[in-house]
Amino acid sequence: MKRTVWITVLAVVAFLAMIIARLPASWVIPSSSKTSCTSVGGTVWDGVCNGLVAQGQAIGDISWELHGSALLTGKVIAAVMLARPGGTARANLEYGFDRHLIARDVKADLPLDPSLLPQLPANLHGRLRADLDLLRVDKRAVREVRGVIEALDLQEGPPGQSSPFGSYSITFPGGGGNPLGRLRDLGGPLSVEGSLKLTPEPGFELRTLVAARPGAPADLEQQLRYLGSPDAQGRRPFDMTATF
């Protein structure tokens, strides 16, 4: 009798395990007025949300591979990929009961879309690339980051009438304290050198020295004069502090 009971229990557990392993993602992916997918495929462990829309913004297609064994440690660990027209982004994400989000091996190459970053000018265009070993977020603030972020071929204005602003990179070496990155230009009409500190509000502190290169548009040189008097190398200070 006992043997029959154990066989029955094991059969039920095996059945439940198969159900969980093949649980369709569409059964558990929530849909609301704020977040929705055009279609959902695959399973909870290996699935895709096509046409993700969040807060009224079209995000793209999200696919993931969830590491089930990590759930036993109270963490959700998954390899996640975002596909948008003209680019992709991928990362290994970790999220635990402490509500800390950790992203590792972040690789991104995407068109710069001001609709997803309302702090940017609406008519700013270019590409965004990222190669980060580590990104740690706590309470909406970036607490640690290590790697390089690049903004490439920036232009402002309507197509055919846009003004070039060049390309720039921020390198974060990592370490303790508020993340501090080195900002520099990668070529273009402006010579830029400075730093970007991420603050816990969340927000940032930008400190730079800017100078126009020979051949820069006359209107751009005129705008730089509003930044104040140049130093001995012809550079003018441009500082900005913001919170979100």
Coordinates of N, CA and C in Angstrom, one line a residue:
M1 N 0.8 -1.2 0.0 CA 0.0 0.0 0.0 C 0.9 1.3 0.0
K2 N 1.9 1.3 0.9 CA 2.8 2.4 0.9 C 3.5 2.6 -0.4
R3 N 3.9 1.5 -1.0 CA 4.6 1.6 -2.3 C 3.7 2.3 -3.3
T4 N 2.4 1.9 -3.3 CA 1.4 2.5 -4.3 C 1.3 4.0 -4.0
V5 N 1.2 4.4 -2.8 CA 1.1 5.8 -2.5 C 2.3 6.6 -3.0
W6 N 3.5 6.0 -2.7 CA 4.7 6.7 -3.2 C 4.8 6.8 -4.7
I7 N 4.4 5.8 -5.4 CA 4.4 5.8 -6.8 C 3.4 6.8 -7.4
T8 N 2.3 6.9 -6.7 CA 1.3 7.9 -7.1 C 1.8 9.3 -6.9
V9 N 2.4 9.6 -5.7 CA 3.0 10.9 -5.4 C 4.1 11.3 -6.4
L10 N 4.9 10.3 -6.7 CA 6.0 10.6 -7.7 C 5.4 10.9 -9.1
A11 N 4.4 10.1 -9.4 CA 3.7 10.4 -10.7 C 3.1 11.8 -10.8
V12 N 2.5 12.2 -9.7 CA 1.9 13.5 -9.7 C 3.0 14.6 -9.8
V13 N 4.1 14.4 -9.0 CA 5.2 15.4 -9.0 C 5.8 15.5 -10.4
A14 N 6.0 14.3 -11.1 CA 6.6 14.3 -12.4 C 5.6 15.0 -13.4
F15 N 4.3 14.8 -13.2 CA 3.3 15.4 -14.1 C 3.4 16.9 -13.9
L16 N 3.4 17.4 -12.6 CA 3.5 18.8 -12.4 C 4.8 19.4 -12.9
A17 N 5.9 18.7 -12.8 CA 7.2 19.1 -13.3 C 7.1 19.3 -14.8
M18 N 6.5 18.4 -15.5 CA 6.3 18.6 -17.0 C 5.5 19.7 -17.3
I19 N 4.4 19.9 -16.5 CA 3.5 21.1 -16.8 C 4.3 22.4 -16.6
I20 N 5.0 22.5 -15.5 CA 5.8 23.7 -15.2 C 6.8 23.9 -16.3
A21 N 7.5 22.9 -16.7 CA 8.6 23.0 -17.7 C 8.0 23.5 -19.1
R22 N 6.8 23.1 -19.4 CA 6.2 23.5 -20.6 C 5.1 24.5 -20.5
L23 N 5.1 25.2 -19.4 CA 4.1 26.2 -19.1 C 4.2 27.3 -20.1
P24 N 3.1 27.6 -20.9 CA 3.2 28.6 -22.0 C 3.4 30.0 -21.4
A25 N 4.3 30.7 -22.0 CA 4.5 32.1 -21.5 C 3.3 33.0 -21.5
S26 N 2.4 32.7 -22.5 CA 1.2 33.5 -22.6 C 0.3 33.4 -21.4
W27 N 0.4 32.3 -20.6 CA -0.4 32.1 -19.4 C 0.0 33.0 -18.2
V28 N 1.3 33.4 -18.2 CA 1.7 34.2 -17.1 C 2.2 35.6 -17.4
I29 N 2.4 35.9 -18.7 CA 2.8 37.3 -19.0 C 1.6 38.2 -18.9
P30 N 1.6 39.2 -18.0 CA 0.5 40.0 -17.7 C 0.2 41.0 -18.9
S31 N -1.0 41.3 -19.1 CA -1.4 42.3 -20.1 C -2.3 43.4 -19.5
S32 N -2.0 44.6 -19.6 CA -2.8 45.7 -19.0 C -2.8 46.9 -19.9
S33 N -3.4 48.0 -19.5 CA -3.4 49.2 -20.3 C -2.0 49.8 -20.4
K34 N -1.1 49.5 -19.4 CA 0.2 50.1 -19.4 C 1.2 49.2 -20.1
T35 N 1.0 47.9 -20.0 CA 2.0 46.9 -20.6 C 1.3 45.8 -21.3
S36 N 1.8 45.6 -22.6 CA 1.1 44.5 -23.4 C 2.1 44.1 -24.4
C37 N 1.8 42.9 -25.0 CA 2.6 42.3 -26.1 C 1.6 42.0 -27.2
T38 N 2.1 42.2 -28.4 CA 1.3 41.9 -29.6 C 1.0 40.4 -29.7
S39 N 2.1 39.6 -29.3 CA 1.9 38.2 -29.2 C 3.0 37.6 -28.3
V40 N 2.7 36.5 -27.7 CA 3.6 35.8 -26.7 C 3.8 34.4 -27.2
G41 N 5.1 34.0 -27.2 CA 5.4 32.6 -27.6 C 6.3 31.9 -26.7
G42 N 6.5 30.6 -26.9 CA 7.4 29.8 -26.1 C 6.9 29.5 -24.7
T43 N 7.8 29.3 -23.8 CA 7.4 28.9 -22.4 C 7.9 30.0 -21.4
V44 N 7.6 29.8 -20.2 CA 8.0 30.7 -19.1 C 9.6 30.7 -19.1
W45 N 10.2 29.6 -19.4 CA 11.6 29.4 -19.3 C 12.3 29.9 -20.5
D46 N 11.7 29.8 -21.6 CA 12.4 30.2 -22.9 C 11.3 30.7 -23.8
G47 N 11.1 32.0 -23.8 CA 10.0 32.6 -24.5 C 10.3 33.9 -25.2
V48 N 9.2 34.5 -25.8 CA 9.4 35.8 -26.5 C 8.1 36.6 -26.3
C49 N 8.2 37.9 -26.1 CA 7.1 38.8 -26.1 C 7.3 39.8 -27.3
N50 N 6.6 39.6 -28.4 CA 6.7 40.4 -29.6 C 5.9 41.7 -29.4
G51 N 6.4 42.7 -29.9 CA 5.7 44.0 -29.9 C 5.4 44.5 -28.5
L52 N 6.4 44.5 -27.6 CA 6.1 45.0 -26.2 C 5.9 46.5 -26.2
V53 N 4.8 46.9 -25.6 CA 4.5 48.3 -25.4 C 4.4 48.5 -23.9
A54 N 5.1 49.5 -23.4 CA 5.1 49.9 -22.0 C 4.9 51.4 -21.8
Q55 N 4.0 51.8 -21.0 CA 3.7 53.2 -20.7 C 3.5 53.9 -22.0
G56 N 2.8 53.2 -23.0 CA 2.5 53.9 -24.2 C 3.6 53.9 -25.2
Q57 N 4.8 53.4 -24.9 CA 6.0 53.4 -25.8 C 6.2 52.1 -26.4
A58 N 6.5 52.0 -27.7 CA 6.8 50.7 -28.3 C 8.3 50.4 -28.0
I59 N 8.5 49.3 -27.3 CA 9.8 48.9 -26.8 C 10.5 48.0 -27.8
G60 N 9.8 47.0 -28.4 CA 10.4 46.1 -29.3 C 10.0 44.7 -29.0
D61 N 10.8 43.7 -29.5 CA 10.6 42.3 -29.2 C 11.6 41.8 -28.1
I62 N 11.0 41.2 -27.0 CA 11.8 40.8 -25.9 C 11.8 39.3 -25.9
S63 N 13.0 38.6 -25.8 CA 13.1 37.2 -25.7 C 14.0 36.9 -24.5
W64 N 13.8 35.7 -23.9 CA 14.5 35.4 -22.6 C 14.7 33.9 -22.5
E65 N 15.7 33.6 -21.7 CA 16.0 32.2 -21.3 C 16.2 32.3 -19.8
L66 N 15.3 31.7 -19.0 CA 15.3 31.7 -17.6 C 16.1 30.5 -17.0
H67 N 16.9 30.8 -16.0 CA 17.7 29.7 -15.3 C 16.9 29.3 -14.1
G68 N 16.2 28.2 -14.3 CA 15.3 27.7 -13.2 C 15.9 27.4 -11.9
S69 N 17.2 26.9 -12.0 CA 17.8 26.5 -10.7 C 18.1 27.7 -9.8
A70 N 18.2 28.8 -10.4 CA 18.5 30.0 -9.5 C 17.3 30.4 -8.7
L71 N 16.1 29.9 -9.0 CA 14.9 30.2 -8.2 C 15.0 29.6 -6.8
L72 N 15.8 28.6 -6.7 CA 16.0 27.9 -5.4 C 16.8 28.8 -4.4
T73 N 17.5 29.8 -5.0 CA 18.3 30.7 -4.2 C 17.6 32.0 -4.0
G74 N 16.3 32.1 -4.4 CA 15.5 33.3 -4.3 C 15.9 34.4 -5.3
K75 N 16.5 34.0 -6.4 CA 16.8 35.0 -7.5 C 16.2 34.5 -8.8
V76 N 15.9 35.5 -9.6 CA 15.6 35.3 -11.0 C 16.7 35.7 -11.9
I77 N 17.3 34.7 -12.6 CA 18.4 35.0 -13.5 C 18.0 34.6 -14.9
A78 N 18.2 35.5 -15.9 CA 17.8 35.2 -17.2 C 18.7 35.9 -18.2
A79 N 18.9 35.3 -19.4 CA 19.5 35.9 -20.5 C 18.4 36.6 -21.3
V80 N 18.5 37.9 -21.5 CA 17.4 38.6 -22.1 C 18.0 39.4 -23.4
M81 N 17.1 39.4 -24.4 CA 17.5 40.1 -25.6 C 16.4 41.0 -26.1
L82 N 16.7 42.2 -26.5 CA 15.8 43.2 -27.1 C 16.1 43.4 -28.5
A83 N 15.1 43.3 -29.4 CA 15.3 43.6 -30.8 C 14.3 44.7 -31.2
R84 N 14.9 45.8 -31.8 CA 14.2 46.9 -32.3 C 14.6 47.1 -33.7
P85 N 13.8 47.8 -34.5 CA 14.2 48.2 -35.9 C 15.6 48.9 -35.9
G86 N 16.6 48.2 -36.5 CA 17.9 48.9 -36.6 C 18.9 48.5 -35.6
G87 N 18.5 47.6 -34.6 CA 19.5 47.3 -33.6 C 19.0 46.3 -32.6
T88 N 19.9 45.9 -31.7 CA 19.6 44.9 -30.7 C 20.4 45.3 -29.4
A89 N 19.9 44.7 -28.3 CA 20.6 44.8 -27.0 C 20.4 43.5 -26.3
R90 N 21.4 43.0 -25.5 CA 21.3 41.8 -24.7 C 22.0 41.9 -23.4
A91 N 21.6 41.1 -22.5 CA 22.3 41.1 -21.1 C 21.9 39.9 -20.4
N92 N 22.7 39.6 -19.4 CA 22.3 38.6 -18.4 C 21.9 39.3 -17.1
L93 N 20.6 39.1 -16.8 CA 20.0 39.9 -15.7 C 19.8 39.0 -14.5
E94 N 19.9 39.7 -13.3 CA 19.7 39.0 -12.0 C 18.9 39.9 -11.1
Y95 N 17.8 39.3 -10.5 CA 16.9 40.1 -9.7 C 16.5 39.2 -8.5
G96 N 16.7 39.8 -7.3 CA 16.4 39.0 -6.1 C 15.4 39.7 -5.2
F97 N 15.2 39.0 -4.0 CA 14.3 39.5 -3.0 C 14.7 40.9 -2.5
D98 N 16.0 41.2 -2.6 CA 16.5 42.5 -2.1 C 16.1 43.6 -3.1
R99 N 15.5 43.3 -4.3 CA 15.1 44.2 -5.3 C 16.2 44.9 -5.9
H100 N 17.4 44.3 -5.9 CA 18.5 44.9 -6.7 C 18.6 44.2 -8.0
L101 N 18.7 45.0 -9.1 CA 18.8 44.5 -10.4 C 20.3 44.6 -10.8
I102 N 20.8 43.5 -11.3 CA 22.2 43.4 -11.7 C 22.2 42.9 -13.2
A103 N 22.9 43.6 -14.0 CA 23.0 43.2 -15.4 C 24.5 43.0 -15.7
R104 N 24.8 41.9 -16.3 CA 26.2 41.5 -16.7 C 26.2 41.3 -18.2
D105 N 27.4 41.6 -18.7 CA 27.7 41.3 -20.2 C 26.6 42.0 -21.0
V106 N 26.5 43.3 -20.8 CA 25.5 44.1 -21.5 C 26.1 44.5 -22.9
K107 N 25.5 44.2 -24.0 CA 25.9 44.6 -25.3 C 24.7 45.2 -26.0
A108 N 24.9 46.4 -26.5 CA 23.8 47.1 -27.1 C 24.3 47.9 -28.3
D109 N 23.5 47.9 -29.4 CA 23.8 48.8 -30.6 C 22.4 49.1 -31.1
L110 N 22.0 50.3 -30.8 CA 20.6 50.7 -31.1 C 20.6 52.1 -31.6
P111 N 19.6 52.4 -32.5 CA 19.4 53.8 -32.9 C 18.9 54.6 -31.6
L112 N 19.4 55.8 -31.5 CA 19.1 56.7 -30.4 C 17.6 57.2 -30.6
D113 N 16.7 56.8 -29.7 CA 15.3 57.1 -29.8 C 14.9 58.1 -28.7
P114 N 14.8 59.4 -29.0 CA 14.4 60.3 -27.9 C 13.0 60.0 -27.3
S115 N 12.1 59.2 -28.0 CA 10.8 58.9 -27.4 C 11.0 58.0 -26.2
L116 N 12.1 57.2 -26.1 CA 12.3 56.4 -24.9 C 13.1 57.1 -23.9
L117 N 13.7 58.2 -24.2 CA 14.5 59.0 -23.3 C 14.0 60.5 -23.4
P118 N 12.9 60.8 -22.6 CA 12.3 62.1 -22.8 C 13.2 63.2 -22.3
Q119 N 14.3 62.9 -21.6 CA 15.2 64.0 -21.2 C 16.0 64.6 -22.4
L120 N 16.1 63.8 -23.5 CA 16.8 64.3 -24.7 C 16.0 65.2 -25.6
P121 N 16.6 66.0 -26.3 CA 15.9 66.8 -27.3 C 15.1 65.9 -28.3
A122 N 13.9 66.3 -28.7 CA 13.1 65.4 -29.5 C 13.6 65.2 -30.9
N123 N 14.5 66.2 -31.4 CA 15.0 66.1 -32.7 C 16.5 65.6 -32.8
L124 N 16.9 65.0 -31.7 CA 18.3 64.5 -31.6 C 18.3 63.0 -32.2
H125 N 19.3 62.8 -33.1 CA 19.4 61.4 -33.7 C 20.8 61.0 -33.6
G126 N 21.0 59.6 -33.7 CA 22.3 59.0 -33.7 C 22.2 57.6 -33.3
R127 N 23.3 57.0 -32.8 CA 23.3 55.6 -32.4 C 23.9 55.5 -31.0
L128 N 23.4 54.5 -30.3 CA 23.8 54.3 -28.9 C 24.4 52.9 -28.8
R129 N 25.7 52.8 -28.4 CA 26.4 51.5 -28.2 C 26.8 51.4 -26.7
A130 N 26.7 50.2 -26.2 CA 27.2 49.9 -24.9 C 27.9 48.6 -24.8
D131 N 28.9 48.6 -24.0 CA 29.7 47.3 -23.7 C 30.0 47.4 -22.2
L132 N 29.1 46.8 -21.4 CA 29.3 46.9 -20.0 C 29.5 45.5 -19.4
D133 N 30.5 45.4 -18.5 CA 30.7 44.2 -17.8 C 29.7 44.1 -16.6
L134 N 29.3 45.2 -16.1 CA 28.4 45.2 -14.9 C 27.6 46.5 -14.8
L135 N 26.3 46.3 -14.5 CA 25.5 47.4 -14.2 C 24.6 47.0 -13.0
R136 N 24.6 47.8 -11.9 CA 23.8 47.4 -10.7 C 22.9 48.6 -10.4
V137 N 21.6 48.3 -10.3 CA 20.6 49.3 -10.1 C 19.8 49.0 -8.8
D138 N 19.7 50.0 -7.9 CA 19.0 49.9 -6.7 C 18.1 51.1 -6.5
K139 N 16.8 50.8 -6.3 CA 15.8 51.9 -6.1 C 15.9 53.0 -7.2
R140 N 15.9 52.5 -8.4 CA 15.9 53.3 -9.6 C 17.2 54.1 -9.9
A141 N 18.2 53.9 -9.0 CA 19.5 54.6 -9.2 C 20.6 53.6 -9.5
V142 N 21.4 54.0 -10.4 CA 22.6 53.2 -10.8 C 23.6 53.3 -9.7
R143 N 23.9 52.2 -9.1 CA 24.9 52.2 -7.9 C 26.3 51.8 -8.4
E144 N 26.4 51.0 -9.4 CA 27.7 50.6 -9.9 C 27.6 50.3 -11.4
V145 N 28.6 50.7 -12.1 CA 28.7 50.4 -13.6 C 30.1 50.3 -14.0
R146 N 30.4 49.4 -14.8 CA 31.8 49.2 -15.3 C 31.7 48.9 -16.8
G147 N 32.3 49.7 -17.6 CA 32.3 49.5 -19.1 C 32.3 50.8 -19.8
V148 N 31.9 50.7 -21.1 CA 31.9 51.9 -22.0 C 30.5 52.1 -22.6
I149 N 30.1 53.3 -22.7 CA 28.8 53.7 -23.4 C 29.2 54.8 -24.4
E150 N 28.8 54.6 -25.7 CA 29.1 55.5 -26.8 C 27.8 56.1 -27.4
A151 N 27.8 57.4 -27.7 CA 26.8 58.0 -28.5 C 27.5 58.5 -29.8
L152 N 27.0 57.9 -30.9 CA 27.7 58.0 -32.2 C 26.9 58.8 -33.2
D153 N 27.7 59.6 -34.0 CA 27.1 60.3 -35.1 C 25.8 61.1 -34.7
L154 N 26.0 61.9 -33.6 CA 24.8 62.7 -33.2 C 24.5 63.8 -34.1
Q155 N 23.2 64.0 -34.4 CA 22.8 65.1 -35.2 C 21.5 65.6 -34.6
E156 N 21.3 66.9 -34.8 CA 20.1 67.6 -34.3 C 19.4 68.3 -35.4
G157 N 18.1 68.1 -35.5 CA 17.3 68.8 -36.6 C 16.6 67.8 -37.5
P158 N 15.7 68.3 -38.3 CA 15.0 67.4 -39.2 C 15.9 66.8 -40.3
P159 N 15.5 65.7 -40.9 CA 16.4 65.1 -41.9 C 16.7 66.0 -43.1
G160 N 17.9 66.1 -43.5 CA 18.3 67.0 -44.6 C 18.7 68.3 -44.1
Q161 N 18.4 68.7 -42.9 CA 18.7 70.0 -42.3 C 19.4 69.9 -40.9
S162 N 19.8 68.7 -40.6 CA 20.4 68.5 -39.3 C 21.8 69.0 -39.2
S163 N 22.2 69.3 -37.9 CA 23.6 69.8 -37.6 C 24.3 68.7 -36.9
P164 N 25.6 68.4 -37.4 CA 26.3 67.3 -36.7 C 26.9 67.8 -35.4
F165 N 26.9 66.9 -34.4 CA 27.5 67.2 -33.1 C 28.6 66.2 -32.8
G166 N 28.9 65.3 -33.6 CA 30.0 64.4 -33.4 C 29.7 63.1 -32.6
S167 N 30.7 62.4 -32.1 CA 30.5 61.2 -31.3 C 31.3 61.3 -30.0
Y168 N 30.7 60.6 -29.0 CA 31.3 60.7 -27.6 C 31.2 59.3 -26.9
S169 N 32.1 59.2 -25.9 CA 32.1 58.0 -25.1 C 32.3 58.4 -23.7
I170 N 31.7 57.5 -22.8 CA 31.9 57.6 -21.4 C 32.4 56.2 -20.9
T171 N 33.5 56.3 -20.2 CA 34.2 55.1 -19.7 C 34.1 55.0 -18.2
F172 N 33.4 54.0 -17.6 CA 33.3 53.8 -16.2 C 34.3 52.7 -15.8
P173 N 35.2 53.0 -14.9 CA 36.2 52.0 -14.5 C 35.6 51.1 -13.4
G174 N 34.5 51.5 -12.8 CA 34.0 50.7 -11.7 C 34.6 51.1 -10.4
G175 N 34.3 50.4 -9.3 CA 34.8 50.7 -8.0 C 33.7 51.2 -7.1
G176 N 34.0 51.6 -5.9 CA 33.1 52.1 -4.9 C 32.7 53.5 -5.1
G177 N 31.7 54.0 -4.3 CA 31.2 55.3 -4.4 C 30.3 55.5 -5.5
N178 N 29.8 56.8 -5.7 CA 29.0 57.1 -6.9 C 29.7 56.8 -8.2
P179 N 29.1 56.1 -9.1 CA 29.8 55.8 -10.4 C 30.3 57.1 -11.1
L180 N 31.6 57.1 -11.4 CA 32.2 58.3 -12.1 C 32.8 57.8 -13.4
G181 N 32.4 58.5 -14.5 CA 32.9 58.1 -15.8 C 33.7 59.2 -16.4
R182 N 34.6 58.8 -17.3 CA 35.4 59.8 -18.1 C 34.7 60.0 -19.4
L183 N 34.4 61.3 -19.7 CA 33.7 61.7 -20.9 C 34.7 62.3 -21.9
R184 N 34.6 61.9 -23.1 CA 35.5 62.5 -24.2 C 34.8 62.3 -25.5
D185 N 35.3 63.2 -26.4 CA 34.7 63.1 -27.8 C 35.5 62.1 -28.6
L186 N 34.8 61.5 -29.6 CA 35.5 60.6 -30.6 C 35.6 61.2 -31.9
G187 N 35.6 62.5 -32.0 CA 35.7 63.2 -33.3 C 34.4 63.9 -33.6
G188 N 34.6 65.0 -34.4 CA 33.4 65.9 -34.7 C 33.8 67.3 -34.5
P189 N 32.8 68.2 -34.6 CA 33.1 69.6 -34.5 C 33.5 70.1 -33.2
L190 N 33.3 69.3 -32.1 CA 33.6 69.8 -30.8 C 34.6 68.9 -30.1
S191 N 35.5 69.6 -29.4 CA 36.5 68.9 -28.5 C 35.9 68.9 -27.1
V192 N 35.7 67.7 -26.6 CA 35.0 67.6 -25.3 C 35.8 66.7 -24.3
E193 N 36.0 67.2 -23.1 CA 36.7 66.3 -22.1 C 36.1 66.7 -20.8
G194 N 35.8 65.6 -20.0 CA 35.2 65.9 -18.7 C 34.8 64.6 -17.9
S195 N 33.8 64.8 -17.1 CA 33.4 63.6 -16.2 C 31.9 63.6 -16.1
L196 N 31.4 62.5 -15.8 CA 29.9 62.3 -15.5 C 29.8 61.4 -14.3
K197 N 29.2 62.0 -13.2 CA 29.0 61.3 -12.0 C 27.5 61.0 -11.9
L198 N 27.2 59.7 -11.6 CA 25.8 59.3 -11.4 C 25.5 59.4 -9.9
T199 N 24.4 60.1 -9.5 CA 24.0 60.3 -8.1 C 22.8 59.5 -7.7
P200 N 22.6 59.3 -6.4 CA 21.6 58.3 -6.0 C 20.2 58.9 -5.9
E201 N 19.9 60.1 -6.4 CA 18.6 60.7 -6.2 C 17.4 60.0 -7.0
P202 N 17.5 59.5 -8.2 CA 18.7 59.4 -9.1 C 18.9 60.7 -9.9
G203 N 20.2 60.8 -10.4 CA 20.5 62.0 -11.2 C 21.9 61.9 -11.6
F204 N 22.5 63.1 -12.1 CA 23.8 63.1 -12.6 C 24.4 64.5 -12.4
E205 N 25.8 64.5 -12.4 CA 26.6 65.7 -12.4 C 27.5 65.7 -13.5
L206 N 27.4 66.6 -14.5 CA 28.2 66.6 -15.7 C 29.2 67.8 -15.5
R207 N 30.5 67.6 -15.7 CA 31.5 68.6 -15.7 C 32.4 68.4 -16.9
T208 N 32.4 69.4 -17.8 CA 33.2 69.3 -19.0 C 33.8 70.6 -19.4
L209 N 34.8 70.5 -20.3 CA 35.5 71.6 -21.0 C 35.2 71.4 -22.5
V210 N 34.7 72.4 -23.2 CA 34.3 72.3 -24.6 C 35.0 73.3 -25.4
A211 N 35.4 72.9 -26.6 CA 36.0 73.9 -27.6 C 35.6 73.5 -29.0
A212 N 35.4 74.5 -29.8 CA 35.1 74.2 -31.2 C 36.4 73.9 -32.0
R213 N 36.3 72.9 -32.8 CA 37.5 72.5 -33.7 C 37.5 73.4 -34.9
P214 N 38.6 73.5 -35.6 CA 38.7 74.3 -36.8 C 37.7 73.7 -37.9
G215 N 36.9 74.5 -38.5 CA 35.9 74.1 -39.5 C 34.6 73.8 -38.9
A216 N 34.4 74.0 -37.5 CA 33.1 73.8 -36.9 C 32.1 74.9 -37.5
P217 N 30.8 74.5 -37.6 CA 29.8 75.5 -38.0 C 29.9 76.8 -37.2
A218 N 29.7 77.9 -37.9 CA 29.8 79.2 -37.3 C 28.7 79.4 -36.2
D219 N 27.5 78.8 -36.4 CA 26.5 79.0 -35.4 C 26.8 78.2 -34.1
L220 N 27.5 77.1 -34.3 CA 27.9 76.3 -33.1 C 29.0 77.0 -32.3
E221 N 29.9 77.7 -33.0 CA 30.9 78.5 -32.3 C 30.3 79.6 -31.6
Q222 N 29.2 80.2 -32.2 CA 28.5 81.3 -31.6 C 27.8 80.9 -30.3
Q223 N 27.3 79.7 -30.3 CA 26.6 79.1 -29.1 C 27.5 78.9 -28.0
L224 N 28.8 78.5 -28.3 CA 29.7 78.2 -27.3 C 30.1 79.5 -26.5
R225 N 30.0 80.6 -27.1 CA 30.4 81.9 -26.4 C 29.5 82.1 -25.2
Y226 N 28.3 81.6 -25.2 CA 27.4 81.8 -24.1 C 27.9 81.0 -22.8
L227 N 28.9 80.1 -23.0 CA 29.3 79.3 -21.9 C 30.3 80.0 -21.0
G228 N 30.8 81.2 -21.4 CA 31.7 81.9 -20.6 C 33.0 82.1 -21.3
S229 N 34.0 82.6 -20.6 CA 35.3 82.9 -21.2 C 36.1 81.6 -21.3
P230 N 36.9 81.5 -22.4 CA 37.7 80.3 -22.6 C 39.0 80.4 -21.8
D231 N 39.6 79.2 -21.5 CA 40.8 79.1 -20.8 C 42.0 79.3 -21.9
A232 N 43.2 79.0 -21.4 CA 44.4 79.2 -22.3 C 44.3 78.3 -23.5
Q233 N 43.6 77.2 -23.4 CA 43.5 76.3 -24.6 C 42.3 76.5 -25.4
G234 N 41.6 77.6 -25.1 CA 40.3 77.9 -25.8 C 39.1 77.1 -25.4
R235 N 39.2 76.4 -24.3 CA 38.1 75.6 -23.8 C 37.2 76.3 -22.9
R236 N 35.9 76.1 -23.0 CA 34.9 76.7 -22.1 C 34.2 75.7 -21.2
P237 N 33.9 76.1 -20.0 CA 33.3 75.1 -19.1 C 31.8 74.9 -19.4
F238 N 31.3 73.7 -19.4 CA 29.9 73.4 -19.5 C 29.6 72.3 -18.4
D239 N 28.8 72.8 -17.4 CA 28.4 71.9 -16.3 C 26.9 71.8 -16.2
M240 N 26.5 70.7 -15.8 CA 25.0 70.4 -15.6 C 24.7 69.4 -14.5
T241 N 23.7 69.7 -13.7 CA 23.3 68.8 -12.7 C 21.8 68.6 -12.8
A242 N 21.3 67.3 -12.7 CA 19.9 67.0 -12.9 C 19.5 65.9 -12.0
T243 N 18.3 65.8 -11.6 CA 17.7 64.7 -10.9 C 16.4 64.3 -11.6
F244 N 16.0 63.0 -11.4 CA 14.8 62.5 -12.1 C 13.8 62.1 -11.1

